[in-house]
């Protein structure tokens, strides 16, 4: 199974984990789709944290100046951290956990202000500490383990300091814990839901990509089958018609001419009649393979035109090159030495006849004119005794 393949079963909506071999693409997915959100949530949390300076001024006025300086200093450090993590590090875990880690430091700093204040509203103000656990849990999108550890750390800091500020009195601490615990559990549930939603979205995205790739591969195979001759494994008549039209239109755009070769296996019908259809099919495959090997490396395209006829589109503009290639094809097919004892001439092996023409031939108005002229040249080659080439005359 490749790195982007999943089983065909539907992705479960809850409790979905990411397999080890998908961790790297999952990190890229989170960075691509949620990097902007994680950056924004850091700024939102920082703004919310800084706005609490007004609450400090109201409820612990004796710490108002210290609160302003402390929050300003921590915000400056936070901005530097955000720049380093999101601009340079690009570590997904750090991007996800930066705000909760800032939250831990902010929680400690805030309680230090409370412990140094003599305000009578401290015990009431303690309940505002739930904002730290809420902010920490709302932003996580990648690491469930990381946010759980951060949440437990923040909770331990809060409960420990609440106990200190109540001088170890169990009743007010218990009341606070009863109010705090549902907030902790609910915010953790929100974190789990968000992180799991990202995982499910990632796995569903992979599944859709796999299905698209399979469909594209299937379409490519169908297209190949539709454009390939099953017997000889070269292009079929349909593929030739499309390719000829494409070459013609391209020539009209850029002025670069091309050539056409129409090939016929000499006396193929008596060969097929006397040696049998299986031998005839094998003969067609050998001839196609021989000619295909001669026009590879981008020099041309070979198609089965029908029956024992083949056609070749060539990136050749000059008649001397075309004549040389056509002669080479004729000689190479003859050198196959395929026995043909039932032809009416004196030869005893298989040969081919060829009509050859370039698109620079005067009087050609359409692509089918080129094909018709090439067909006439092939007919002339056959009339002149076969096993020969008839080349169209043109000027440059």
Tab-separated table of C-alpha atoms in Angstrom, residues 15-384:
chain	number	residue	atom	x	y	z
A	15	UNK	CA	-11.430	8.166	17.383
A	16	UNK	CA	-9.585	8.079	14.073
A	17	UNK	CA	-5.810	7.839	14.447
A	18	UNK	CA	-3.225	8.621	11.794
A	19	UNK	CA	-1.023	5.632	10.783
A	20	UNK	CA	2.717	6.106	11.148
A	21	UNK	CA	3.347	6.099	7.383
A	22	UNK	CA	0.897	8.987	6.971
A	23	UNK	CA	2.320	11.252	9.666
A	24	UNK	CA	4.487	13.282	7.276
A	25	UNK	CA	1.668	14.031	4.786
A	26	UNK	CA	-0.678	14.707	7.724
A	27	UNK	CA	1.697	17.379	9.025
A	28	UNK	CA	1.803	18.971	5.584
A	29	UNK	CA	-1.991	18.855	5.435
A	30	UNK	CA	-2.357	20.565	8.827
A	31	UNK	CA	0.168	23.251	7.900
A	32	UNK	CA	-1.502	23.880	4.548
A	33	UNK	CA	-5.112	23.916	5.738
A	34	UNK	CA	-4.832	25.086	9.360
A	35	UNK	CA	-1.588	27.062	9.507
A	36	UNK	CA	-3.490	30.321	9.030
A	37	UNK	CA	-6.000	29.389	11.715
A	38	UNK	CA	-3.275	28.486	14.225
A	39	UNK	CA	-1.533	31.793	13.529
A	40	UNK	CA	-4.777	33.713	13.965
A	41	UNK	CA	-5.715	31.954	17.209
A	42	UNK	CA	-2.368	32.953	18.721
A	43	UNK	CA	-3.076	36.602	18.005
A	44	UNK	CA	-6.670	36.322	19.240
A	45	UNK	CA	-5.523	34.724	22.492
A	46	UNK	CA	-2.869	37.405	22.917
A	47	UNK	CA	-5.413	40.179	22.410
A	48	UNK	CA	-7.796	38.535	24.874
A	49	UNK	CA	-4.966	38.179	27.380
A	50	UNK	CA	-3.956	41.830	26.994
A	51	UNK	CA	-7.556	43.046	27.398
A	52	UNK	CA	-7.645	41.466	30.841
A	53	UNK	CA	-5.445	44.331	31.985
A	54	UNK	CA	-8.688	46.276	32.431
A	55	UNK	CA	-10.122	43.548	34.645
A	56	UNK	CA	-6.919	43.609	36.686
A	57	UNK	CA	-7.177	47.368	37.046
A	58	UNK	CA	-10.731	47.015	38.298
A	59	UNK	CA	-10.394	44.032	40.647
A	60	UNK	CA	-6.763	44.138	41.753
A	61	UNK	CA	-5.971	47.855	41.327
A	62	UNK	CA	-2.869	47.607	43.486
A	63	UNK	CA	-1.349	45.380	40.777
A	64	UNK	CA	-2.582	47.424	37.798
A	65	UNK	CA	0.833	48.794	36.804
A	66	UNK	CA	2.567	45.455	37.316
A	67	UNK	CA	-0.197	43.814	35.273
A	68	UNK	CA	0.317	46.271	32.420
A	69	UNK	CA	4.084	45.783	32.392
A	70	UNK	CA	3.842	42.007	32.765
A	71	UNK	CA	1.269	41.551	30.033
A	72	UNK	CA	3.177	43.872	27.717
A	73	UNK	CA	6.428	41.988	28.294
A	74	UNK	CA	4.819	38.579	27.793
A	75	UNK	CA	3.071	39.786	24.651
A	76	UNK	CA	6.368	41.005	23.224
A	77	UNK	CA	7.972	37.633	23.925
A	78	UNK	CA	4.902	35.943	22.430
A	79	UNK	CA	5.225	37.956	19.220
A	80	UNK	CA	8.858	36.921	18.880
A	81	UNK	CA	7.915	33.279	19.428
A	82	UNK	CA	5.109	33.506	16.889
A	83	UNK	CA	7.500	34.975	14.329
A	84	UNK	CA	10.101	32.254	14.917
A	85	UNK	CA	7.632	29.350	14.880
A	86	UNK	CA	5.403	30.419	12.008
A	87	UNK	CA	7.990	32.154	9.860
A	88	UNK	CA	11.095	30.030	10.293
A	89	UNK	CA	10.489	26.793	12.174
A	90	UNK	CA	7.243	25.701	10.451
A	91	UNK	CA	7.101	22.822	12.923
A	92	UNK	CA	3.467	21.749	13.036
A	93	UNK	CA	3.616	20.558	16.639
A	94	UNK	CA	5.066	23.898	17.773
A	95	UNK	CA	2.513	25.784	15.691
A	96	UNK	CA	-0.264	23.811	17.379
A	97	UNK	CA	1.116	23.982	20.916
A	98	UNK	CA	2.512	27.524	20.940
A	99	UNK	CA	-0.654	29.146	22.225
A	100	UNK	CA	-1.246	26.537	24.991
A	101	UNK	CA	2.402	26.902	26.061
A	102	UNK	CA	1.983	30.677	26.196
A	103	UNK	CA	-1.172	29.999	28.181
A	104	UNK	CA	0.781	28.067	30.811
A	105	UNK	CA	3.207	30.959	31.276
A	106	UNK	CA	0.350	33.468	31.357
A	107	UNK	CA	-1.492	31.433	33.987
A	108	UNK	CA	1.556	31.370	36.256
A	109	UNK	CA	2.155	35.100	35.753
A	110	UNK	CA	-1.475	36.010	36.504
A	111	UNK	CA	-1.556	34.036	39.723
A	112	UNK	CA	1.644	35.732	40.826
A	113	UNK	CA	-0.199	39.049	40.504
A	114	UNK	CA	-3.110	37.692	42.567
A	115	UNK	CA	-0.860	36.343	45.286
A	116	UNK	CA	0.849	39.736	45.629
A	117	UNK	CA	-2.416	41.695	45.670
A	118	UNK	CA	-4.269	42.705	48.821
A	119	UNK	CA	-7.558	43.308	47.022
A	120	UNK	CA	-10.698	41.880	48.719
A	121	UNK	CA	-11.974	40.768	45.284
A	122	UNK	CA	-9.243	38.184	44.743
A	123	UNK	CA	-11.409	35.182	45.656
A	124	UNK	CA	-14.099	36.315	43.227
A	125	UNK	CA	-11.538	37.038	40.540
A	126	UNK	CA	-10.165	33.478	40.816
A	127	UNK	CA	-13.058	32.201	38.740
A	128	UNK	CA	-11.793	34.188	35.766
A	129	UNK	CA	-8.934	31.664	35.539
A	130	UNK	CA	-11.230	29.331	33.584
A	131	UNK	CA	-10.513	31.502	30.558
A	132	UNK	CA	-6.987	30.041	30.437
A	133	UNK	CA	-8.204	26.465	30.001
A	134	UNK	CA	-10.843	27.538	27.483
A	135	UNK	CA	-8.374	29.457	25.334
A	136	UNK	CA	-5.824	26.642	25.470
A	137	UNK	CA	-8.285	24.024	24.255
A	138	UNK	CA	-10.130	25.957	21.573
A	139	UNK	CA	-7.118	26.383	19.294
A	140	UNK	CA	-5.573	22.895	19.051
A	141	UNK	CA	-5.873	21.145	15.691
A	142	UNK	CA	-3.017	18.642	15.567
A	143	UNK	CA	-1.788	17.062	18.799
A	144	UNK	CA	-4.356	15.574	21.174
A	145	UNK	CA	-1.638	14.294	23.498
A	146	UNK	CA	-0.012	17.713	23.581
A	147	UNK	CA	-3.203	19.575	24.432
A	148	UNK	CA	-4.098	17.048	27.140
A	149	UNK	CA	-0.697	17.543	28.765
A	150	UNK	CA	-1.029	21.325	28.525
A	151	UNK	CA	-4.566	21.221	29.932
A	152	UNK	CA	-3.491	19.084	32.875
A	153	UNK	CA	-0.537	21.410	33.510
A	154	UNK	CA	-2.753	24.521	33.432
A	155	UNK	CA	-5.310	22.809	35.673
A	156	UNK	CA	-2.629	21.817	38.177
A	157	UNK	CA	-1.318	25.402	38.248
A	158	UNK	CA	-4.816	26.815	38.738
A	159	UNK	CA	-5.910	24.382	41.467
A	160	UNK	CA	-2.604	24.668	43.298
A	161	UNK	CA	-2.766	28.475	43.350
A	162	UNK	CA	-6.456	28.517	44.262
A	163	UNK	CA	-5.598	26.332	47.231
A	164	UNK	CA	-2.793	28.709	48.231
A	165	UNK	CA	-5.000	31.764	47.924
A	166	UNK	CA	-7.633	30.103	50.112
A	167	UNK	CA	-4.994	29.185	52.683
A	168	UNK	CA	-5.704	25.501	52.242
A	169	UNK	CA	-9.403	25.766	53.125
A	170	UNK	CA	-11.020	22.739	51.548
A	171	UNK	CA	-14.574	24.048	51.127
A	172	UNK	CA	-13.891	27.050	48.826
A	173	UNK	CA	-11.338	24.981	46.911
A	174	UNK	CA	-13.944	22.221	46.457
A	175	UNK	CA	-16.546	24.743	45.268
A	176	UNK	CA	-14.038	26.134	42.781
A	177	UNK	CA	-13.102	22.630	41.590
A	178	UNK	CA	-16.777	21.732	41.090
A	179	UNK	CA	-17.200	24.813	38.911
A	180	UNK	CA	-13.890	24.308	37.120
A	181	UNK	CA	-14.099	20.591	36.315
A	182	UNK	CA	-17.018	20.803	33.814
A	183	UNK	CA	-15.222	23.629	31.995
A	184	UNK	CA	-12.072	21.500	31.792
A	185	UNK	CA	-13.916	18.408	30.540
A	186	UNK	CA	-16.032	20.319	28.049
A	187	UNK	CA	-13.076	22.234	26.626
A	188	UNK	CA	-11.088	18.987	26.333
A	189	UNK	CA	-14.012	17.423	24.519
A	190	UNK	CA	-14.049	20.366	22.124
A	191	UNK	CA	-10.310	19.889	21.556
A	192	UNK	CA	-10.751	16.186	20.897
A	193	UNK	CA	-13.611	16.878	18.507
A	194	UNK	CA	-11.640	19.511	16.616
A	195	UNK	CA	-8.479	17.425	16.337
A	196	UNK	CA	-10.405	14.325	15.358
A	197	UNK	CA	-12.286	16.372	12.761
A	198	UNK	CA	-8.980	17.429	11.214
A	199	UNK	CA	-7.832	13.798	11.104
A	200	UNK	CA	-11.053	12.629	9.516
A	201	UNK	CA	-10.890	15.462	6.966
A	202	UNK	CA	-7.303	14.487	6.110
A	203	UNK	CA	-8.119	10.798	5.700
A	204	UNK	CA	-11.209	11.606	3.660
A	205	UNK	CA	-9.091	13.892	1.498
A	206	UNK	CA	-6.635	11.041	0.909
A	207	UNK	CA	-9.470	8.685	0.076
A	208	UNK	CA	-10.904	11.148	-2.446
A	209	UNK	CA	-7.442	11.589	-3.954
A	210	UNK	CA	-7.049	7.813	-4.208
A	211	UNK	CA	-10.414	7.549	-5.924
A	212	UNK	CA	-9.521	10.396	-8.303
A	213	UNK	CA	-6.198	8.729	-9.103
A	214	UNK	CA	-7.903	5.387	-9.704
A	215	UNK	CA	-10.479	7.040	-11.940
A	216	UNK	CA	-7.776	8.915	-13.845
A	217	UNK	CA	-5.790	5.692	-14.261
A	218	UNK	CA	-8.905	3.846	-15.418
A	219	UNK	CA	-9.748	6.619	-17.879
A	220	UNK	CA	-6.177	6.533	-19.171
A	221	UNK	CA	-6.362	2.770	-19.628
A	222	UNK	CA	-9.707	3.066	-21.398
A	223	UNK	CA	-8.340	5.839	-23.588
A	224	UNK	CA	-5.304	3.700	-24.387
A	225	UNK	CA	-7.492	0.730	-25.206
A	226	UNK	CA	-9.701	2.908	-27.373
A	227	UNK	CA	-6.705	4.206	-29.333
A	228	UNK	CA	-4.614	1.006	-29.562
A	229	UNK	CA	-4.856	-1.845	-32.017
A	230	UNK	CA	-5.318	-4.992	-29.939
A	231	UNK	CA	-3.376	-7.278	-32.293
A	232	UNK	CA	-0.248	-5.239	-33.008
A	233	UNK	CA	-0.250	-2.948	-29.946
A	234	UNK	CA	0.252	0.155	-32.088
A	235	UNK	CA	-2.167	3.040	-32.622
A	236	UNK	CA	-5.450	2.208	-34.339
A	237	UNK	CA	-7.325	4.000	-37.102
A	238	UNK	CA	-9.154	6.256	-34.661
A	239	UNK	CA	-5.893	7.338	-33.036
A	240	UNK	CA	-4.383	7.984	-36.475
A	241	UNK	CA	-7.280	10.185	-37.591
A	242	UNK	CA	-6.946	12.312	-34.453
A	243	UNK	CA	-3.162	12.516	-34.688
A	244	UNK	CA	-3.228	13.423	-38.389
A	245	UNK	CA	-5.656	16.252	-37.734
A	246	UNK	CA	-3.504	17.450	-34.821
A	247	UNK	CA	-0.344	17.439	-36.969
A	248	UNK	CA	-2.136	19.299	-39.742
A	249	UNK	CA	-3.493	21.984	-37.422
A	250	UNK	CA	-0.097	22.412	-35.766
A	251	UNK	CA	1.526	22.788	-39.184
A	252	UNK	CA	-0.905	25.561	-40.032
A	253	UNK	CA	0.028	27.348	-36.791
A	254	UNK	CA	3.822	27.100	-36.843
A	255	UNK	CA	4.550	26.266	-40.487
A	256	UNK	CA	6.540	23.121	-39.659
A	257	UNK	CA	5.800	20.369	-42.154
A	258	UNK	CA	5.586	16.650	-41.488
A	259	UNK	CA	5.519	13.477	-43.553
A	260	UNK	CA	3.230	10.552	-44.076
A	261	UNK	CA	4.081	6.946	-44.958
A	262	UNK	CA	1.418	4.483	-46.015
A	263	UNK	CA	2.634	0.868	-45.857
A	264	UNK	CA	1.075	-2.282	-47.317
A	265	UNK	CA	2.290	-5.847	-46.811
A	266	UNK	CA	2.727	-7.327	-50.273
A	267	UNK	CA	0.459	-10.235	-51.184
A	268	UNK	CA	-0.790	-10.634	-47.648
A	269	UNK	CA	-4.033	-12.338	-48.637
A	270	UNK	CA	-2.340	-15.393	-50.192
A	271	UNK	CA	-0.003	-15.462	-47.171
A	272	UNK	CA	-2.981	-15.526	-44.831
A	273	UNK	CA	-4.829	-18.094	-46.948
A	274	UNK	CA	-1.954	-20.565	-47.190
A	275	UNK	CA	-0.256	-20.181	-43.788
A	276	UNK	CA	-3.398	-19.608	-41.748
A	277	UNK	CA	-4.794	-16.752	-39.709
A	278	UNK	CA	-2.577	-17.413	-36.690
A	279	UNK	CA	0.515	-17.125	-38.870
A	280	UNK	CA	-1.015	-14.030	-40.462
A	281	UNK	CA	-1.539	-12.420	-37.071
A	282	UNK	CA	2.015	-13.280	-36.063
A	283	UNK	CA	3.256	-11.750	-39.314
A	284	UNK	CA	1.380	-8.508	-38.634
A	285	UNK	CA	2.859	-8.296	-35.134
A	286	UNK	CA	6.404	-8.861	-36.400
A	287	UNK	CA	6.090	-6.246	-39.142
A	288	UNK	CA	4.548	-3.730	-36.726
A	289	UNK	CA	7.299	-4.331	-34.168
A	290	UNK	CA	10.009	-3.985	-36.810
A	291	UNK	CA	8.675	-0.672	-38.132
A	292	UNK	CA	7.883	0.602	-34.643
A	293	UNK	CA	11.467	0.059	-33.543
A	294	UNK	CA	12.650	2.128	-36.507
A	295	UNK	CA	10.555	5.206	-35.733
A	296	UNK	CA	10.973	5.444	-31.975
A	297	UNK	CA	12.728	8.166	-29.984
A	298	UNK	CA	10.124	10.724	-31.018
A	299	UNK	CA	10.822	10.420	-34.756
A	300	UNK	CA	7.310	9.300	-35.622
A	301	UNK	CA	4.130	7.424	-34.723
A	302	UNK	CA	3.031	4.087	-36.145
A	303	UNK	CA	-0.619	3.112	-36.611
A	304	UNK	CA	-2.441	0.144	-38.038
A	305	UNK	CA	-4.582	1.649	-40.754
A	306	UNK	CA	-6.618	-1.479	-41.436
A	307	UNK	CA	-6.021	-5.089	-42.478
A	308	UNK	CA	-2.401	-5.375	-43.630
A	309	UNK	CA	-1.930	-1.611	-44.027
A	310	UNK	CA	0.028	0.608	-41.655
A	311	UNK	CA	0.526	4.358	-41.609
A	312	UNK	CA	3.353	6.360	-40.076
A	313	UNK	CA	3.339	10.052	-39.147
A	314	UNK	CA	6.879	11.429	-39.196
A	315	UNK	CA	8.523	14.620	-37.965
A	316	UNK	CA	10.384	14.884	-41.285
A	317	UNK	CA	10.206	17.882	-43.626
A	318	UNK	CA	12.579	16.959	-46.465
A	319	UNK	CA	12.138	14.344	-49.167
A	320	UNK	CA	15.679	12.983	-48.900
A	321	UNK	CA	15.194	12.154	-45.215
A	322	UNK	CA	11.780	10.677	-45.953
A	323	UNK	CA	13.131	8.547	-48.794
A	324	UNK	CA	16.004	7.271	-46.643
A	325	UNK	CA	13.697	6.298	-43.788
A	326	UNK	CA	11.205	4.615	-46.121
A	327	UNK	CA	13.992	2.607	-47.739
A	328	UNK	CA	15.309	1.574	-44.339
A	329	UNK	CA	11.842	0.343	-43.355
A	330	UNK	CA	11.504	-1.622	-46.564
A	331	UNK	CA	14.897	-3.261	-46.076
A	332	UNK	CA	14.326	-4.069	-42.410
A	333	UNK	CA	10.990	-5.773	-43.054
A	334	UNK	CA	12.559	-7.762	-45.877
A	335	UNK	CA	15.427	-8.733	-43.570
A	336	UNK	CA	12.954	-10.374	-41.193
A	337	UNK	CA	13.057	-13.267	-43.636
A	338	UNK	CA	9.422	-14.215	-43.164
A	339	UNK	CA	8.815	-17.005	-45.662
A	340	UNK	CA	6.199	-16.346	-48.342
A	341	UNK	CA	6.244	-19.080	-50.978
A	342	UNK	CA	2.818	-18.306	-52.341
A	343	UNK	CA	3.323	-14.882	-53.891
A	344	UNK	CA	3.038	-14.631	-57.672
A	345	UNK	CA	6.436	-12.995	-58.231
A	346	UNK	CA	9.879	-14.574	-57.895
A	347	UNK	CA	10.530	-13.463	-54.322
A	348	UNK	CA	10.133	-16.013	-51.553
A	349	UNK	CA	9.934	-13.771	-48.484
A	350	UNK	CA	7.616	-11.112	-47.113
A	351	UNK	CA	8.030	-7.527	-48.335
A	352	UNK	CA	6.230	-4.200	-48.095
A	353	UNK	CA	5.322	-1.398	-50.464
A	354	UNK	CA	5.268	2.225	-49.390
A	355	UNK	CA	3.765	5.537	-50.444
A	356	UNK	CA	5.549	8.545	-48.980
A	357	UNK	CA	4.693	12.234	-49.018
A	358	UNK	CA	5.324	15.415	-47.054
A	359	UNK	CA	2.772	18.022	-46.094
A	360	UNK	CA	4.739	20.545	-48.190
A	361	UNK	CA	3.331	18.988	-51.370
A	362	UNK	CA	1.527	21.674	-53.399
A	363	UNK	CA	-2.235	21.571	-53.743
A	364	UNK	CA	-3.040	20.082	-50.324
A	365	UNK	CA	-5.872	21.954	-48.644
A	366	UNK	CA	-6.894	19.533	-45.907
A	367	UNK	CA	-5.426	16.658	-43.954
A	368	UNK	CA	-7.484	14.121	-45.904
A	369	UNK	CA	-5.935	15.472	-49.137
A	370	UNK	CA	-2.522	14.451	-47.789
A	371	UNK	CA	-3.813	10.978	-46.947
A	372	UNK	CA	-5.518	10.562	-50.336
A	373	UNK	CA	-2.339	11.563	-52.188
A	374	UNK	CA	-0.275	9.157	-50.088
A	375	UNK	CA	-2.762	6.375	-50.854
A	376	UNK	CA	-2.354	7.039	-54.607
A	377	UNK	CA	1.422	6.809	-54.209
A	378	UNK	CA	1.075	3.478	-52.444
A	379	UNK	CA	-1.146	2.265	-55.275
A	380	UNK	CA	1.530	3.286	-57.771
A	381	UNK	CA	4.171	1.350	-55.829
A	382	UNK	CA	2.006	-1.751	-55.965
A	383	UNK	CA	1.269	-1.247	-59.666
A	384	UNK	CA	4.990	-0.905	-60.393
